[in-house]
């Protein structure tokens, strides 16, 4: 049922199979870590060559105007915006996700100056919590934390105090998906402003920031968007908040007229208000080239495929890995599962090293999670089949099961471990 | 006296003439805007090709460890540190100057929690003031401003209130140089902490952060360091402050153990504490390659040459431009002049456009300043001669002098206009 031939048949029928041609991948490698760093789109080297050897070298300072470097963060922001359901002019690229989280959470909190609580999910990437604690301290606020699944209950309990809800629509460890629209609506009922961290969703799941009424959002360029290591991040701000948006990182390119170099600060009226300093033009040009791939596909097709890839992985898991020391952590329901499957195993680190030695790349989130991310643009059903086959070979031959360690239990909590 | 033959003789005797071989410049262009964006070092395209096509493409996620991406901000920070007189382990690269200014000023202010004033120079790049105003608001402090030449007097007047002095050792418009050691000592006498913006100094002037007792410093990678458009910035923190340094941008890579992804924030003990998010690896690799050029030269030789280039420019000015509508804004004294010469002229913008059309690239700082920056690594005396010759051709043929506009007078102030 999950034979190599089945995988091949699924690949033959895959309407997105053509997209793999737009990537360069090392031969013999099954790459299932695109939720950490996306693979290299084939257009990137040429784009960088042009930026460096035609623009920088030949045009020098004029590149800022003649080659559009100055406009790039807004132009590329709109390209990302198209993938996340943002209207044009509401997304700008630049800096790192961490910097954008700081800017977004501070700005959001200042939209509700009478409230003193930032509600932050415990399942988001750690940088979100660390920066929220810093913002709260600067603004004299408190941070309350809840699991994503408990955000609604937290809002019921003390919603009237909450200025900002910071959440992630995909749990980076388990791959569980949460409902942006429902949580945003709930936050709005309580009078709070939402900030969404889209790092593990953008480019993999259909997002509809405008339709869902999202207030602010941030995300990175290097996971499913494939913009390269440390690619610039992005920030989205809803139109209704922009005029009042009072962002703390008031770098000169957020000024209404930066080249007048005025003594006084006056923020730009448009989304340039969320620019900070000089954009990292080389890194941006790689992200720009990566986004070309998304012009040839739809996010709906991407999502349809990664749902099927996940389902096929779980079928392979059930047949070959279940009961052999592994637990399935990711939800089985298609619409509750992001573009990844996560397993737990007491020997996660050793197994992942052994997998890598046999050409299957995923990653570990300590202590017990094995993460396998699926970028629909270049991952095939045959890749999934091979990954599970190799993992089955590496598992305990007698099918013995080792219990998760105590620290693993604490980290995961019972609710995360779907059998 | 300032003939083309003189320029050629100076070039023939130039001990740094060899450095130009390490740059690629478009033919027929005299590039005097390296204080805005440095020219492209010849090693950059190959370095980027390796980073993208060998590291990212072939090693994928393993690049973070196997190709040293994760360590790069500290390693490259030390390469910058060598140029600014910083001991190893005290400089880290990343983000933009604007972000680093925010981080540095906030951190510095928290080192003096009992004081409520940030003293900021009015001659620094505008981003410094804009961000200082933001920091002051977040921390409940006040900003006072003084011209760099008046920082000492301001410290005499209300030094006991001052937590932080933020200054620039080179005025980005006039090129005037200020004494880091003296101002730092004066600030310390008053009990204040210094933050220096080195953007227009690093790579052009010898700097001695350790010897001068500097507390914190930041700077950009794309001016004299030639790291490319929007190259990552850097931050320096003196060893004596690091354990107490309480930076606001607490991104996950500033954590003591980022890959444990702990719930609680605990800052790194070493200079990683000033990392923020994922480094922009592609942009960083260009900066890294650019710094190779500095391994072949000394900052002392660079400084000796840019002093002589400036002197030659001023000689040419005296012979051909003085009294023809131009004023020399930059100080004549060698040790008070950075690596640039600035002229004022009522028609600055038109003249600079005409210069560019004839292959001489400088820039304008509105409304009346014509800036010519000299990167000793690739600017020749013949370049200077040609620039002034073309400018003389473009000047009013009758030698008539137009008065500066009222706004120009206000901007410049009398003290800046050296005759």
Short mmCIF file of N, CA and C in Angstrom, two decimals, chain A residues 24-26 29 31 33 36-41 44-45 48-49 52-53 56-58 60-62 64 69 95-96 98-99 102 106 110 125-127 129-131 133-134 137-139 172 222 226-233 246-252 255 259-265 276-283 286 361-362 365-366, chain B residues 24-26 29 31 33 36-41 44-45 48-49 52-53 56-58 60-62 64 69 94-96 98-99 102 106 110 125-127 129-131 133-134 137-139 172 222 226-233 246-252 255 259-265 276-283 286 361-362 365-366:
data_model
loop_
_atom_site.label_atom_id
_atom_site.label_comp_id
_atom_site.label_asym_id
_atom_site.label_seq_id
_atom_site.Cartn_x
_atom_site.Cartn_y
_atom_site.Cartn_z
N UNK A 24 17.62 23.72 -7.31
CA UNK A 24 18.81 22.86 -7.42
C UNK A 24 19.00 22.19 -6.08
N UNK A 25 19.03 20.86 -6.11
CA UNK A 25 19.21 20.09 -4.88
C UNK A 25 20.39 19.14 -5.08
N UNK A 26 21.14 18.88 -4.03
CA UNK A 26 22.28 17.96 -4.19
C UNK A 26 21.76 16.57 -4.54
N UNK A 29 19.97 13.27 -2.15
CA UNK A 29 19.53 13.75 -0.84
C UNK A 29 18.01 13.90 -0.82
N UNK A 31 15.45 15.98 1.10
CA UNK A 31 15.56 17.15 1.95
C UNK A 31 14.21 17.48 2.59
N UNK A 33 13.89 19.35 5.48
CA UNK A 33 14.13 20.37 6.49
C UNK A 33 13.87 21.77 5.94
N UNK A 36 13.01 24.65 8.07
CA UNK A 36 14.07 25.35 8.77
C UNK A 36 14.83 26.24 7.78
N UNK A 37 15.28 25.65 6.66
CA UNK A 37 15.94 26.42 5.59
C UNK A 37 15.50 25.82 4.26
N UNK A 38 14.84 26.59 3.45
CA UNK A 38 14.40 26.13 2.15
C UNK A 38 15.58 25.85 1.22
N UNK A 39 15.36 24.97 0.24
CA UNK A 39 16.38 24.66 -0.76
C UNK A 39 16.57 25.84 -1.72
N UNK A 40 17.64 25.77 -2.50
CA UNK A 40 18.02 26.90 -3.35
C UNK A 40 17.27 26.91 -4.68
N UNK A 41 16.48 27.94 -4.94
CA UNK A 41 15.88 28.07 -6.26
C UNK A 41 16.97 28.32 -7.31
N UNK A 44 18.48 31.88 -8.20
CA UNK A 44 19.19 32.74 -7.25
C UNK A 44 20.60 33.11 -7.70
N UNK A 45 21.42 32.15 -8.14
CA UNK A 45 22.80 32.55 -8.48
C UNK A 45 22.85 33.65 -9.55
N UNK A 48 21.85 37.05 -8.03
CA UNK A 48 22.92 37.64 -7.22
C UNK A 48 24.04 38.16 -8.10
N UNK A 49 24.35 37.40 -9.15
CA UNK A 49 25.41 37.83 -10.07
C UNK A 49 25.04 39.19 -10.67
N UNK A 52 25.28 42.00 -8.05
CA UNK A 52 26.65 42.35 -7.65
C UNK A 52 27.46 42.85 -8.83
N UNK A 53 27.42 42.12 -9.93
CA UNK A 53 28.36 42.42 -11.02
C UNK A 53 27.79 43.38 -12.06
N UNK A 56 25.81 46.69 -8.45
CA UNK A 56 26.78 47.29 -7.52
C UNK A 56 28.06 47.70 -8.25
N UNK A 57 28.67 46.79 -8.96
CA UNK A 57 29.95 47.11 -9.59
C UNK A 57 29.82 48.25 -10.61
N UNK A 58 28.82 48.17 -11.48
CA UNK A 58 28.78 49.11 -12.60
C UNK A 58 28.02 50.39 -12.30
N UNK A 60 27.24 51.43 -9.03
CA UNK A 60 27.67 51.98 -7.74
C UNK A 60 26.49 52.64 -7.01
N UNK A 61 26.68 53.84 -6.52
CA UNK A 61 25.64 54.47 -5.69
C UNK A 61 24.32 54.61 -6.43
N UNK A 62 24.37 54.69 -7.75
CA UNK A 62 23.13 54.87 -8.51
C UNK A 62 22.21 53.65 -8.44
N UNK A 64 20.87 52.48 -5.96
CA UNK A 64 19.76 52.74 -5.04
C UNK A 64 18.53 53.23 -5.78
N UNK A 69 17.03 49.47 -5.68
CA UNK A 69 17.34 48.93 -4.34
C UNK A 69 16.50 49.61 -3.26
N UNK A 95 15.26 43.21 7.59
CA UNK A 95 15.70 42.84 8.94
C UNK A 95 15.41 41.36 9.23
N UNK A 96 15.45 41.00 10.50
CA UNK A 96 15.22 39.60 10.86
C UNK A 96 13.85 39.49 11.51
N UNK A 98 13.23 38.41 14.36
CA UNK A 98 13.33 38.88 15.74
C UNK A 98 13.11 40.38 15.82
N UNK A 99 13.75 41.13 14.93
CA UNK A 99 13.59 42.58 14.93
C UNK A 99 12.15 42.94 14.60
N UNK A 102 9.83 42.40 17.57
CA UNK A 102 9.96 43.52 18.52
C UNK A 102 9.17 44.73 18.04
N UNK A 106 5.61 45.88 19.95
CA UNK A 106 5.60 47.22 20.56
C UNK A 106 4.52 48.09 19.92
N UNK A 110 1.06 49.65 21.71
CA UNK A 110 0.77 51.08 21.77
C UNK A 110 -0.59 51.43 21.15
N UNK A 125 7.88 29.99 18.42
CA UNK A 125 9.33 29.96 18.43
C UNK A 125 9.83 30.81 19.60
N UNK A 126 10.88 30.36 20.30
CA UNK A 126 11.29 31.05 21.53
C UNK A 126 11.54 32.55 21.36
N UNK A 127 12.05 32.96 20.19
CA UNK A 127 12.37 34.38 20.00
C UNK A 127 11.14 35.24 20.26
N UNK A 129 8.73 34.81 22.47
CA UNK A 129 8.57 35.02 23.92
C UNK A 129 9.65 35.94 24.47
N UNK A 130 10.90 35.67 24.04
CA UNK A 130 12.01 36.46 24.59
C UNK A 130 11.80 37.95 24.29
N UNK A 131 11.39 38.23 23.06
CA UNK A 131 11.22 39.64 22.68
C UNK A 131 9.97 40.24 23.32
N UNK A 133 8.88 39.54 26.27
CA UNK A 133 9.28 39.90 27.63
C UNK A 133 10.01 41.23 27.64
N UNK A 134 10.85 41.44 26.62
CA UNK A 134 11.60 42.70 26.55
C UNK A 134 10.66 43.88 26.30
N UNK A 137 8.66 44.79 29.37
CA UNK A 137 9.45 45.51 30.36
C UNK A 137 9.62 46.97 29.96
N UNK A 138 9.88 47.21 28.67
CA UNK A 138 10.05 48.60 28.21
C UNK A 138 8.77 49.41 28.37
N UNK A 139 7.64 48.75 28.16
CA UNK A 139 6.38 49.49 28.18
C UNK A 139 5.66 49.39 29.53
N UNK A 172 5.74 25.22 15.64
CA UNK A 172 6.97 24.86 14.91
C UNK A 172 7.49 23.48 15.28
N UNK A 222 13.19 32.60 4.86
CA UNK A 222 14.13 31.50 4.53
C UNK A 222 13.58 30.09 4.72
N UNK A 226 12.07 30.07 0.74
CA UNK A 226 13.33 29.66 0.08
C UNK A 226 14.22 30.84 -0.30
N UNK A 227 14.23 31.89 0.50
CA UNK A 227 15.03 33.08 0.20
C UNK A 227 16.49 32.99 0.59
N UNK A 228 16.91 31.87 1.14
CA UNK A 228 18.33 31.72 1.49
C UNK A 228 18.59 31.93 2.97
N UNK A 229 19.78 31.45 3.43
CA UNK A 229 20.08 31.50 4.86
C UNK A 229 20.02 32.93 5.40
N UNK A 230 19.19 33.13 6.41
CA UNK A 230 19.04 34.46 7.00
C UNK A 230 18.39 35.46 6.07
N UNK A 231 17.57 35.00 5.13
CA UNK A 231 16.87 35.93 4.22
C UNK A 231 16.09 36.95 5.03
N UNK A 232 15.93 38.15 4.48
CA UNK A 232 15.17 39.18 5.20
C UNK A 232 13.77 38.73 5.57
N UNK A 233 13.29 39.26 6.67
CA UNK A 233 11.95 38.97 7.18
C UNK A 233 10.96 39.97 6.58
N UNK A 246 2.79 53.37 15.78
CA UNK A 246 3.82 54.13 16.48
C UNK A 246 4.95 53.16 16.78
N UNK A 247 5.76 52.92 15.76
CA UNK A 247 6.75 51.86 15.87
C UNK A 247 8.03 52.37 16.55
N UNK A 248 8.70 51.51 17.30
CA UNK A 248 9.85 51.98 18.09
C UNK A 248 11.15 52.08 17.28
N UNK A 249 11.27 51.32 16.20
CA UNK A 249 12.54 51.31 15.46
C UNK A 249 12.48 52.36 14.36
N UNK A 250 12.63 53.60 14.81
CA UNK A 250 12.44 54.77 13.95
C UNK A 250 13.71 55.09 13.17
N UNK A 251 14.19 54.13 12.40
CA UNK A 251 15.37 54.38 11.57
C UNK A 251 15.05 55.37 10.45
N UNK A 252 16.08 55.88 9.83
CA UNK A 252 15.90 57.00 8.89
C UNK A 252 15.04 56.63 7.70
N UNK A 255 11.34 57.44 7.78
CA UNK A 255 10.99 58.86 7.78
C UNK A 255 10.18 59.20 6.52
N UNK A 259 15.61 61.55 2.63
CA UNK A 259 16.78 62.16 2.00
C UNK A 259 16.88 63.66 2.24
N UNK A 260 15.87 64.21 2.90
CA UNK A 260 16.05 65.58 3.38
C UNK A 260 16.88 65.61 4.64
N UNK A 261 17.04 64.46 5.27
CA UNK A 261 17.86 64.35 6.48
C UNK A 261 17.49 65.42 7.51
N UNK A 262 16.21 65.50 7.74
CA UNK A 262 15.69 66.52 8.65
C UNK A 262 16.10 66.22 10.09
N UNK A 263 16.13 67.27 10.89
CA UNK A 263 16.48 67.11 12.30
C UNK A 263 15.36 66.40 13.06
N UNK A 264 14.12 66.67 12.67
CA UNK A 264 12.99 66.10 13.41
C UNK A 264 12.47 64.84 12.74
N UNK A 265 11.95 63.96 13.54
CA UNK A 265 11.42 62.70 13.02
C UNK A 265 9.96 62.85 12.65
N UNK A 276 13.39 50.32 8.41
CA UNK A 276 14.23 50.74 9.54
C UNK A 276 15.49 51.38 8.97
N UNK A 277 16.50 50.57 8.68
CA UNK A 277 17.74 51.12 8.12
C UNK A 277 17.92 50.67 6.68
N UNK A 278 19.16 50.77 6.19
CA UNK A 278 19.45 50.37 4.82
C UNK A 278 19.12 48.90 4.61
N UNK A 279 18.38 48.57 3.56
CA UNK A 279 18.06 47.16 3.32
C UNK A 279 19.30 46.35 2.92
N UNK A 280 19.29 45.09 3.31
CA UNK A 280 20.37 44.17 2.95
C UNK A 280 20.14 43.73 1.50
N UNK A 281 20.65 44.52 0.58
CA UNK A 281 20.28 44.37 -0.83
C UNK A 281 20.65 42.99 -1.39
N UNK A 282 21.80 42.47 -1.03
CA UNK A 282 22.21 41.17 -1.61
C UNK A 282 21.27 40.06 -1.12
N UNK A 283 21.05 40.03 0.18
CA UNK A 283 20.13 39.01 0.70
C UNK A 283 18.72 39.20 0.14
N UNK A 286 18.26 37.71 -3.37
CA UNK A 286 18.04 36.25 -3.40
C UNK A 286 16.59 35.92 -3.08
N UNK A 361 17.51 14.29 5.24
CA UNK A 361 17.73 15.44 6.12
C UNK A 361 16.42 15.93 6.70
N UNK A 362 16.32 15.85 8.03
CA UNK A 362 15.24 16.49 8.77
C UNK A 362 15.91 17.24 9.90
N UNK A 365 14.07 18.70 17.34
CA UNK A 365 13.80 19.72 18.35
C UNK A 365 13.88 19.00 19.68
N UNK A 366 14.88 19.38 20.46
CA UNK A 366 15.19 18.58 21.65
C UNK A 366 14.02 18.53 22.63
N UNK B 24 36.89 46.09 -8.47
CA UNK B 24 36.44 46.24 -9.85
C UNK B 24 35.62 47.51 -9.93
N UNK B 25 36.02 48.40 -10.81
CA UNK B 25 35.33 49.68 -10.97
C UNK B 25 34.96 49.84 -12.44
N UNK B 26 33.83 50.48 -12.72
CA UNK B 26 33.46 50.65 -14.12
C UNK B 26 34.47 51.57 -14.81
N UNK B 29 35.13 55.97 -14.85
CA UNK B 29 34.40 56.62 -13.76
C UNK B 29 35.38 57.01 -12.65
N UNK B 31 35.18 57.61 -8.88
CA UNK B 31 34.17 57.30 -7.87
C UNK B 31 34.56 57.91 -6.53
N UNK B 33 32.27 58.55 -4.03
CA UNK B 33 31.11 58.42 -3.15
C UNK B 33 31.21 57.17 -2.28
N UNK B 36 29.48 56.80 0.94
CA UNK B 36 28.07 56.43 0.95
C UNK B 36 27.94 54.93 0.65
N UNK B 37 28.56 54.49 -0.44
CA UNK B 37 28.60 53.06 -0.77
C UNK B 37 29.96 52.75 -1.36
N UNK B 38 30.72 51.91 -0.72
CA UNK B 38 32.04 51.53 -1.23
C UNK B 38 31.95 50.74 -2.52
N UNK B 39 33.01 50.81 -3.33
CA UNK B 39 33.07 50.05 -4.58
C UNK B 39 33.20 48.56 -4.30
N UNK B 40 33.05 47.77 -5.36
CA UNK B 40 33.01 46.31 -5.20
C UNK B 40 34.39 45.66 -5.20
N UNK B 41 34.77 45.04 -4.10
CA UNK B 41 36.02 44.27 -4.11
C UNK B 41 35.90 43.07 -5.06
N UNK B 44 34.37 39.55 -4.10
CA UNK B 44 32.99 39.35 -3.66
C UNK B 44 32.21 38.35 -4.52
N UNK B 45 32.25 38.48 -5.85
CA UNK B 45 31.42 37.54 -6.65
C UNK B 45 31.76 36.09 -6.37
N UNK B 48 30.36 35.00 -2.93
CA UNK B 48 28.91 34.78 -2.97
C UNK B 48 28.58 33.50 -3.71
N UNK B 49 29.31 33.26 -4.80
CA UNK B 49 29.07 32.03 -5.56
C UNK B 49 29.30 30.81 -4.67
N UNK B 52 26.49 30.47 -2.04
CA UNK B 52 25.20 30.06 -2.58
C UNK B 52 25.28 28.69 -3.23
N UNK B 53 26.27 28.51 -4.09
CA UNK B 53 26.26 27.30 -4.92
C UNK B 53 27.03 26.13 -4.32
N UNK B 56 24.94 26.77 0.50
CA UNK B 56 23.47 26.65 0.58
C UNK B 56 22.97 25.49 -0.28
N UNK B 57 23.31 25.49 -1.56
CA UNK B 57 22.77 24.45 -2.45
C UNK B 57 23.15 23.05 -2.00
N UNK B 58 24.45 22.85 -1.70
CA UNK B 58 24.92 21.48 -1.49
C UNK B 58 24.83 21.02 -0.04
N UNK B 60 22.87 22.67 2.39
CA UNK B 60 21.53 22.98 2.92
C UNK B 60 21.63 23.36 4.40
N UNK B 61 20.81 22.78 5.23
CA UNK B 61 20.76 23.20 6.64
C UNK B 61 22.11 23.03 7.35
N UNK B 62 22.93 22.10 6.86
CA UNK B 62 24.23 21.88 7.53
C UNK B 62 25.18 23.06 7.38
N UNK B 64 24.80 25.90 8.44
CA UNK B 64 24.86 26.66 9.70
C UNK B 64 26.05 26.22 10.55
N UNK B 69 28.17 29.37 9.17
CA UNK B 69 27.24 30.52 9.11
C UNK B 69 26.88 31.01 10.52
N UNK B 94 25.96 42.31 12.21
CA UNK B 94 24.58 41.90 11.95
C UNK B 94 23.64 43.09 11.88
N UNK B 95 22.49 42.87 11.25
CA UNK B 95 21.41 43.86 11.23
C UNK B 95 21.88 45.15 10.57
N UNK B 96 21.11 46.22 10.78
CA UNK B 96 21.47 47.50 10.18
C UNK B 96 22.00 48.43 11.26
N UNK B 98 20.86 51.22 12.04
CA UNK B 98 19.72 51.74 12.80
C UNK B 98 19.35 50.82 13.96
N UNK B 99 19.27 49.53 13.67
CA UNK B 99 18.93 48.57 14.72
C UNK B 99 20.02 48.56 15.79
N UNK B 102 19.78 51.57 18.10
CA UNK B 102 18.71 51.36 19.09
C UNK B 102 19.20 50.46 20.21
N UNK B 106 19.97 52.02 24.04
CA UNK B 106 19.16 51.47 25.14
C UNK B 106 20.04 50.78 26.17
N UNK B 110 20.69 51.94 30.15
CA UNK B 110 20.41 51.07 31.30
C UNK B 110 21.63 50.86 32.20
N UNK B 125 24.40 61.37 11.70
CA UNK B 125 23.43 60.95 10.71
C UNK B 125 22.04 60.96 11.36
N UNK B 126 21.01 61.38 10.64
CA UNK B 126 19.69 61.56 11.26
C UNK B 126 19.17 60.34 12.00
N UNK B 127 19.48 59.14 11.49
CA UNK B 127 18.96 57.93 12.13
C UNK B 127 19.35 57.88 13.61
N UNK B 129 19.63 60.37 15.74
CA UNK B 129 18.71 61.20 16.53
C UNK B 129 17.33 60.57 16.60
N UNK B 130 16.84 60.11 15.45
CA UNK B 130 15.49 59.55 15.43
C UNK B 130 15.37 58.39 16.42
N UNK B 131 16.37 57.53 16.42
CA UNK B 131 16.30 56.36 17.30
C UNK B 131 16.53 56.75 18.76
N UNK B 133 15.54 59.48 20.13
CA UNK B 133 14.25 59.99 20.61
C UNK B 133 13.33 58.83 20.99
N UNK B 134 13.36 57.76 20.19
CA UNK B 134 12.52 56.60 20.47
C UNK B 134 12.96 55.90 21.76
N UNK B 137 11.99 57.88 24.83
CA UNK B 137 10.57 57.76 25.14
C UNK B 137 10.26 56.43 25.82
N UNK B 138 10.87 55.36 25.31
CA UNK B 138 10.63 54.04 25.92
C UNK B 138 11.14 53.97 27.35
N UNK B 139 12.25 54.66 27.61
CA UNK B 139 12.87 54.56 28.93
C UNK B 139 12.47 55.71 29.85
N UNK B 172 29.18 63.60 8.98
CA UNK B 172 28.96 62.98 7.66
C UNK B 172 28.80 64.03 6.57
N UNK B 222 29.02 49.13 4.76
CA UNK B 222 28.95 49.40 3.31
C UNK B 222 29.62 50.67 2.84
N UNK B 226 33.31 48.61 2.35
CA UNK B 226 33.03 48.06 1.01
C UNK B 226 32.31 46.71 1.02
N UNK B 227 31.44 46.50 1.99
CA UNK B 227 30.75 45.23 2.11
C UNK B 227 29.51 45.08 1.22
N UNK B 228 29.21 46.10 0.44
CA UNK B 228 28.07 45.98 -0.49
C UNK B 228 26.85 46.70 0.02
N UNK B 229 25.88 46.96 -0.89
CA UNK B 229 24.70 47.74 -0.53
C UNK B 229 23.93 47.11 0.63
N UNK B 230 23.76 47.89 1.70
CA UNK B 230 23.06 47.38 2.89
C UNK B 230 23.81 46.29 3.62
N UNK B 231 25.14 46.28 3.50
CA UNK B 231 25.92 45.26 4.22
C UNK B 231 25.60 45.30 5.71
N UNK B 232 25.69 44.17 6.39
CA UNK B 232 25.40 44.14 7.82
C UNK B 232 26.26 45.15 8.60
N UNK B 233 25.68 45.64 9.68
CA UNK B 233 26.34 46.58 10.57
C UNK B 233 27.11 45.81 11.65
N UNK B 246 22.33 44.97 29.19
CA UNK B 246 20.92 44.55 29.27
C UNK B 246 20.26 45.08 28.00
N UNK B 247 20.46 44.34 26.92
CA UNK B 247 20.04 44.84 25.60
C UNK B 247 18.57 44.54 25.36
N UNK B 248 17.87 45.39 24.62
CA UNK B 248 16.43 45.22 24.45
C UNK B 248 16.06 44.22 23.36
N UNK B 249 16.93 44.02 22.37
CA UNK B 249 16.58 43.15 21.24
C UNK B 249 17.01 41.72 21.55
N UNK B 250 16.23 41.10 22.43
CA UNK B 250 16.57 39.79 22.98
C UNK B 250 16.13 38.66 22.06
N UNK B 251 16.61 38.68 20.83
CA UNK B 251 16.32 37.61 19.88
C UNK B 251 16.95 36.30 20.33
N UNK B 252 16.47 35.22 19.73
CA UNK B 252 16.88 33.90 20.23
C UNK B 252 18.37 33.65 20.11
N UNK B 255 20.58 34.28 23.13
CA UNK B 255 20.38 33.40 24.28
C UNK B 255 21.65 32.61 24.57
N UNK B 259 19.82 26.77 21.01
CA UNK B 259 19.26 25.57 20.39
C UNK B 259 18.56 24.64 21.38
N UNK B 260 18.62 25.00 22.64
CA UNK B 260 17.76 24.30 23.60
C UNK B 260 16.33 24.83 23.52
N UNK B 261 16.18 25.99 22.93
CA UNK B 261 14.85 26.60 22.75
C UNK B 261 14.08 26.63 24.05
N UNK B 262 14.76 27.12 25.07
CA UNK B 262 14.20 27.16 26.42
C UNK B 262 13.07 28.17 26.50
N UNK B 263 12.18 27.94 27.45
CA UNK B 263 11.06 28.86 27.64
C UNK B 263 11.55 30.20 28.21
N UNK B 264 12.55 30.14 29.06
CA UNK B 264 13.01 31.36 29.73
C UNK B 264 14.20 31.96 29.01
N UNK B 265 14.28 33.27 29.08
CA UNK B 265 15.39 33.97 28.43
C UNK B 265 16.57 34.09 29.37
N UNK B 276 21.00 39.02 17.41
CA UNK B 276 19.55 39.19 17.54
C UNK B 276 18.87 37.98 16.90
N UNK B 277 18.61 38.04 15.59
CA UNK B 277 17.99 36.91 14.90
C UNK B 277 18.97 36.23 13.96
N UNK B 278 18.43 35.47 13.02
CA UNK B 278 19.26 34.75 12.06
C UNK B 278 20.08 35.75 11.24
N UNK B 279 21.39 35.52 11.13
CA UNK B 279 22.21 36.46 10.35
C UNK B 279 21.89 36.38 8.86
N UNK B 280 22.03 37.53 8.18
CA UNK B 280 21.82 37.60 6.74
C UNK B 280 23.08 37.04 6.07
N UNK B 281 23.10 35.73 5.89
CA UNK B 281 24.33 35.04 5.52
C UNK B 281 24.89 35.52 4.17
N UNK B 282 24.04 35.77 3.19
CA UNK B 282 24.56 36.16 1.88
C UNK B 282 25.21 37.54 1.97
N UNK B 283 24.51 38.48 2.57
CA UNK B 283 25.10 39.82 2.73
C UNK B 283 26.37 39.76 3.58
N UNK B 286 29.49 38.69 1.61
CA UNK B 286 30.10 39.75 0.81
C UNK B 286 30.98 40.64 1.68
N UNK B 361 31.55 60.81 -9.79
CA UNK B 361 30.45 60.50 -8.87
C UNK B 361 30.80 60.96 -7.46
N UNK B 362 30.02 61.88 -6.95
CA UNK B 362 30.05 62.25 -5.54
C UNK B 362 28.61 62.25 -5.07
N UNK B 365 24.45 66.64 -0.15
CA UNK B 365 23.65 66.65 1.07
C UNK B 365 22.94 67.99 1.08
N UNK B 366 21.62 67.93 0.97
CA UNK B 366 20.85 69.13 0.69
C UNK B 366 21.00 70.17 1.80
#
